[in-house]
Amino acid sequence: MILMKDIVRDGDPVLRQEAAKVSFPLSEEDQKLADDMMEYLKVSQDPDLCKKYGLRAGVGLAAPQVGASKMMAAVLVPSEEGTKSPFTDVIINPVIISHSVQSGALTEGEGCLSVDKEVPGFVPRHDRITLRYQDTTGETHKVRLKNYPAIVCQHEIDHLHGILFYDHINHDNPYEVDEGTIMFE
Ligand SMILES: CNC(=O)c1cccc(C)c1Nc1nc(N2CCN(c3ccccc3Cl)CC2)nc(N2CSC[C@H]2C(=O)NC)n1
């Protein structure tokens, strides 16, 4: 089971590397990594288990964050009560094949399990993306995402290219975003 002690923190070079493409069929090790990352997100989103294991809650976790420089990330965007999750999958060798001109950003800024300090500011991203990726069976998917699930996937795909969320914050004016940027909770 992945615990906070297994999460690599900012400053470790693995977070600034270009991760390696994953080949199929998945090795046992890669299958376990995928399962463990998704399990982390599930446990971290359960208030009791989160507390029991001392985890920080997350909706995304990329392999470099647990020291594996591989093109793989788990995403579990929780659903509103009773509705289907807007996006849940382990995305392998993901590529953003198209995106909106319009930007989107979280009004509260972004957090990252590998960055212990709060870095205030808006993180401008594409509001809508078309994402192509393989799932753990090797099947290729092409999905269109918008708003929160799109933000989360961009945050995780950045990790696979050695980019951290605060690289996108305008340090002269952290709360400046292009006009027309969609801001959301
Ligand atoms: C500095 N301000 C802030 O962090 C911030 C502050 C307020 C609001 C938001 C919305 C913020 N922003 C932000 N909040 C999150 N969570 C909200 C709480 N949630 C969660 C918590 C408990 C149970 C279940 C769940 Cl679901 C877990 C996820 N997650 C991310 N990110 C950035 S994209 C990857 C994703 C990630 O998983 N980070 C670890 N950003």
Tab-separated table of C-alpha atoms and ligand atoms in Angstrom:
chain	number	residue	atom	x	y	z
A	1	MET	CA	0.000	0.000	0.000
A	2	ILE	CA	1.359	3.469	-0.885
A	3	LEU	CA	1.749	5.748	2.155
A	4	MET	CA	2.927	9.364	2.459
A	5	LYS	CA	6.458	8.079	3.195
A	6	ASP	CA	6.454	6.606	-0.341
A	7	ILE	CA	5.576	9.935	-1.999
A	8	VAL	CA	8.633	11.641	-3.514
A	9	ARG	CA	8.839	15.336	-2.571
A	10	ASP	CA	9.806	18.382	-4.621
A	11	GLY	CA	13.581	18.606	-4.940
A	12	ASP	CA	13.985	14.959	-5.919
A	13	PRO	CA	15.278	14.890	-9.519
A	14	VAL	CA	12.808	12.140	-10.505
A	15	LEU	CA	10.067	14.825	-10.458
A	16	ARG	CA	11.926	16.780	-13.123
A	17	GLN	CA	12.621	13.901	-15.509
A	18	GLU	CA	10.842	12.930	-18.731
A	19	ALA	CA	9.234	9.594	-17.829
A	20	ALA	CA	9.688	6.482	-19.973
A	21	LYS	CA	6.927	5.104	-22.218
A	22	VAL	CA	5.248	1.972	-20.832
A	23	SER	CA	5.150	-1.189	-22.965
A	24	PHE	CA	2.395	-3.802	-23.120
A	25	PRO	CA	1.471	-6.315	-21.894
A	26	LEU	CA	2.176	-4.696	-18.524
A	27	SER	CA	4.800	-6.398	-16.387
A	28	GLU	CA	3.582	-7.647	-13.020
A	29	GLU	CA	5.472	-4.737	-11.464
A	30	ASP	CA	3.700	-2.164	-13.666
A	31	GLN	CA	0.293	-3.759	-13.027
A	32	LYS	CA	0.936	-3.603	-9.258
A	33	LEU	CA	2.064	0.029	-9.569
A	34	ALA	CA	-1.165	0.927	-11.406
A	35	ASP	CA	-3.283	-0.879	-8.804
A	36	ASP	CA	-1.399	0.673	-5.884
A	37	MET	CA	-1.716	4.227	-7.254
A	38	MET	CA	-5.473	3.871	-7.794
A	39	GLU	CA	-5.834	2.310	-4.328
A	40	TYR	CA	-4.008	5.320	-2.834
A	41	LEU	CA	-6.551	7.707	-4.347
A	42	LYS	CA	-9.501	5.619	-3.171
A	43	VAL	CA	-8.166	5.330	0.403
A	44	SER	CA	-7.178	9.016	0.500
A	45	GLN	CA	-10.724	10.061	-0.419
A	46	ASP	CA	-12.274	8.036	2.415
A	47	PRO	CA	-12.287	10.333	5.503
A	48	ASP	CA	-11.790	7.470	7.984
A	49	LEU	CA	-9.113	5.574	6.035
A	50	CYS	CA	-7.392	8.846	5.081
A	51	LYS	CA	-7.039	9.681	8.773
A	52	LYS	CA	-6.139	6.107	9.757
A	53	TYR	CA	-3.190	6.017	7.325
A	54	GLY	CA	-2.263	9.727	7.611
A	55	LEU	CA	-2.682	10.389	3.890
A	56	ARG	CA	-3.196	13.663	1.991
A	57	ALA	CA	-6.302	13.385	-0.168
A	58	GLY	CA	-5.795	13.437	-3.894
A	59	VAL	CA	-7.682	12.946	-7.147
A	60	GLY	CA	-4.566	12.191	-9.186
A	61	LEU	CA	-1.221	10.442	-8.634
A	62	ALA	CA	1.556	10.028	-11.229
A	63	ALA	CA	4.170	7.250	-11.189
A	64	PRO	CA	7.149	9.653	-10.819
A	65	GLN	CA	5.573	10.772	-7.515
A	66	VAL	CA	6.265	7.299	-6.132
A	67	GLY	CA	9.740	7.202	-7.668
A	68	ALA	CA	8.836	5.328	-10.889
A	69	SER	CA	9.768	7.372	-13.973
A	70	LYS	CA	7.105	5.754	-16.163
A	71	MET	CA	4.337	7.261	-18.333
A	72	MET	CA	1.504	6.213	-16.026
A	73	ALA	CA	-0.901	8.110	-13.713
A	74	ALA	CA	-4.033	7.210	-11.755
A	75	VAL	CA	-6.970	9.648	-11.867
A	76	LEU	CA	-10.061	9.331	-9.646
A	77	VAL	CA	-12.268	12.381	-9.855
A	78	PRO	CA	-15.039	11.756	-7.301
A	79	SER	CA	-18.632	11.954	-8.413
A	80	GLU	CA	-21.307	14.114	-6.847
A	81	GLU	CA	-23.521	11.934	-4.619
A	82	GLY	CA	-25.054	9.171	-6.653
A	83	THR	CA	-23.726	10.208	-10.044
A	84	LYS	CA	-21.029	8.479	-12.115
A	85	SER	CA	-17.427	9.698	-11.617
A	86	PRO	CA	-16.607	12.261	-14.330
A	87	PHE	CA	-13.312	10.446	-14.918
A	88	THR	CA	-11.669	7.429	-13.328
A	89	ASP	CA	-8.876	5.440	-14.957
A	90	VAL	CA	-5.171	4.690	-14.979
A	91	ILE	CA	-3.882	6.667	-17.968
A	92	ILE	CA	-0.808	5.149	-19.641
A	93	ASN	CA	1.281	6.873	-22.363
A	94	PRO	CA	-1.255	9.746	-22.344
A	95	VAL	CA	-1.162	12.397	-25.093
A	96	ILE	CA	-3.307	15.531	-25.300
A	97	ILE	CA	-4.209	15.409	-29.000
A	98	SER	CA	-6.241	18.636	-29.053
A	99	HIS	CA	-7.455	21.311	-26.675
A	100	SER	CA	-9.606	24.423	-26.389
A	101	VAL	CA	-8.111	27.849	-26.951
A	102	GLN	CA	-10.002	28.848	-23.816
A	103	SER	CA	-8.135	28.411	-20.514
A	104	GLY	CA	-9.506	27.110	-17.235
A	105	ALA	CA	-8.191	27.286	-13.670
A	106	LEU	CA	-9.189	26.299	-10.153
A	107	THR	CA	-10.225	29.374	-8.157
A	108	GLU	CA	-8.472	27.882	-5.098
A	109	GLY	CA	-5.246	27.129	-6.905
A	110	GLU	CA	-3.744	23.646	-7.038
A	111	GLY	CA	-2.227	21.329	-4.481
A	112	CYS	CA	0.225	18.490	-5.130
A	113	LEU	CA	1.117	15.515	-2.956
A	114	SER	CA	4.779	16.059	-3.823
A	115	VAL	CA	4.778	19.762	-2.866
A	116	ASP	CA	4.470	20.200	0.887
A	117	LYS	CA	4.213	23.978	0.799
A	118	GLU	CA	1.164	25.866	-0.455
A	119	VAL	CA	2.037	27.802	-3.593
A	120	PRO	CA	-0.686	30.430	-3.987
A	121	GLY	CA	-1.852	31.516	-7.403
A	122	PHE	CA	-3.947	30.498	-10.380
A	123	VAL	CA	-2.656	27.655	-12.561
A	124	PRO	CA	-3.880	28.417	-16.111
A	125	ARG	CA	-4.590	25.260	-18.108
A	126	HIS	CA	-6.699	24.248	-21.147
A	127	ASP	CA	-10.377	24.242	-20.146
A	128	ARG	CA	-11.134	21.337	-22.491
A	129	ILE	CA	-8.861	18.596	-23.821
A	130	THR	CA	-9.073	15.534	-26.038
A	131	LEU	CA	-6.903	12.898	-24.376
A	132	ARG	CA	-5.619	9.708	-25.977
A	133	TYR	CA	-4.228	7.061	-23.602
A	134	GLN	CA	-3.960	3.332	-23.030
A	135	ASP	CA	-5.570	1.621	-20.042
A	136	THR	CA	-3.903	-1.222	-18.125
A	137	THR	CA	-5.199	-3.785	-20.663
A	138	GLY	CA	-3.435	-1.866	-23.460
A	139	GLU	CA	-6.719	-0.705	-25.000
A	140	THR	CA	-6.473	2.800	-26.495
A	141	HIS	CA	-9.069	5.395	-25.443
A	142	LYS	CA	-9.812	8.852	-26.844
A	143	VAL	CA	-11.799	10.958	-24.375
A	144	ARG	CA	-12.941	14.590	-24.310
A	145	LEU	CA	-12.671	16.148	-20.833
A	146	LYS	CA	-13.538	19.600	-19.523
A	147	ASN	CA	-13.192	21.609	-16.295
A	148	TYR	CA	-12.043	19.704	-13.182
A	149	PRO	CA	-11.275	16.315	-14.792
A	150	ALA	CA	-9.384	18.139	-17.573
A	151	ILE	CA	-7.372	20.139	-14.986
A	152	VAL	CA	-6.512	16.993	-13.020
A	153	CYS	CA	-5.376	15.066	-16.121
A	154	GLN	CA	-3.211	17.999	-17.250
A	155	HIS	CA	-1.662	18.194	-13.756
A	156	GLU	CA	-0.849	14.464	-13.857
A	157	ILE	CA	0.406	14.460	-17.474
A	158	ASP	CA	2.686	17.392	-16.527
A	159	HIS	CA	4.298	15.122	-13.907
A	160	LEU	CA	5.238	12.661	-16.685
A	161	HIS	CA	7.181	15.480	-18.385
A	162	GLY	CA	8.895	16.806	-15.245
A	163	ILE	CA	6.553	19.799	-14.873
A	164	LEU	CA	5.056	20.883	-11.521
A	165	PHE	CA	1.880	22.983	-11.154
A	166	TYR	CA	3.641	26.072	-9.860
A	167	ASP	CA	5.730	26.247	-13.091
A	168	HIS	CA	2.527	27.662	-14.656
A	169	ILE	CA	1.893	30.370	-12.011
A	170	ASN	CA	2.683	33.921	-13.116
A	171	HIS	CA	5.037	34.955	-10.312
A	172	ASP	CA	4.794	38.669	-11.115
A	173	ASN	CA	1.047	38.439	-10.585
A	174	PRO	CA	-0.001	34.957	-9.342
A	175	TYR	CA	-3.699	35.828	-9.662
A	176	GLU	CA	-3.483	37.029	-13.226
A	177	VAL	CA	-5.099	34.929	-15.909
A	178	ASP	CA	-5.863	35.633	-19.547
A	179	GLU	CA	-9.307	37.199	-19.984
A	180	GLY	CA	-11.853	34.568	-20.927
A	181	THR	CA	-10.274	32.058	-18.565
A	182	ILE	CA	-12.959	29.925	-16.956
A	183	MET	CA	-12.484	29.846	-13.177
A	184	PHE	CA	-14.134	27.051	-11.184
A	185	GLU	CA	-14.241	25.401	-7.801
B	1	LIG	C1	-3.732	25.347	-2.886
B	1	LIG	N1	-5.158	25.149	-2.941
B	1	LIG	C2	-5.652	23.905	-2.953
B	1	LIG	O1	-4.977	22.892	-3.016
B	1	LIG	C3	-7.124	23.822	-2.970
B	1	LIG	C4	-7.854	24.367	-1.908
B	1	LIG	C5	-9.267	24.263	-1.925
B	1	LIG	C6	-9.929	23.639	-2.999
B	1	LIG	C7	-9.196	23.110	-4.070
B	1	LIG	C8	-9.937	22.476	-5.225
B	1	LIG	C9	-7.781	23.211	-4.065
B	1	LIG	N2	-7.020	22.659	-5.090
B	1	LIG	C10	-6.891	21.303	-5.234
B	1	LIG	N3	-7.621	20.491	-4.438
B	1	LIG	C11	-7.497	19.158	-4.664
B	1	LIG	N4	-8.244	18.293	-3.906
B	1	LIG	C12	-9.406	18.820	-3.214
B	1	LIG	C13	-9.782	17.991	-2.033
B	1	LIG	N5	-9.878	16.587	-2.423
B	1	LIG	C14	-10.511	15.735	-1.462
B	1	LIG	C15	-10.370	15.992	-0.087
B	1	LIG	C16	-10.991	15.161	0.821
B	1	LIG	C17	-11.746	14.049	0.422
B	1	LIG	C18	-11.884	13.800	-0.940
B	1	LIG	C19	-11.275	14.633	-1.861
B	1	LIG	CL1	-11.498	14.306	-3.554
B	1	LIG	C20	-8.675	16.032	-3.018
B	1	LIG	C21	-8.214	16.868	-4.176
B	1	LIG	N6	-6.685	18.624	-5.585
B	1	LIG	C22	-5.994	19.502	-6.341
B	1	LIG	N7	-5.237	18.998	-7.308
B	1	LIG	C23	-4.652	19.847	-8.368
B	1	LIG	S1	-4.879	18.866	-9.831
B	1	LIG	C24	-4.497	17.370	-8.934
B	1	LIG	C25	-5.268	17.585	-7.616
B	1	LIG	C26	-4.702	16.727	-6.486
B	1	LIG	O2	-5.063	15.568	-6.371
B	1	LIG	N8	-3.826	17.306	-5.633
B	1	LIG	C27	-3.312	16.542	-4.544
B	1	LIG	N9	-6.057	20.839	-6.194
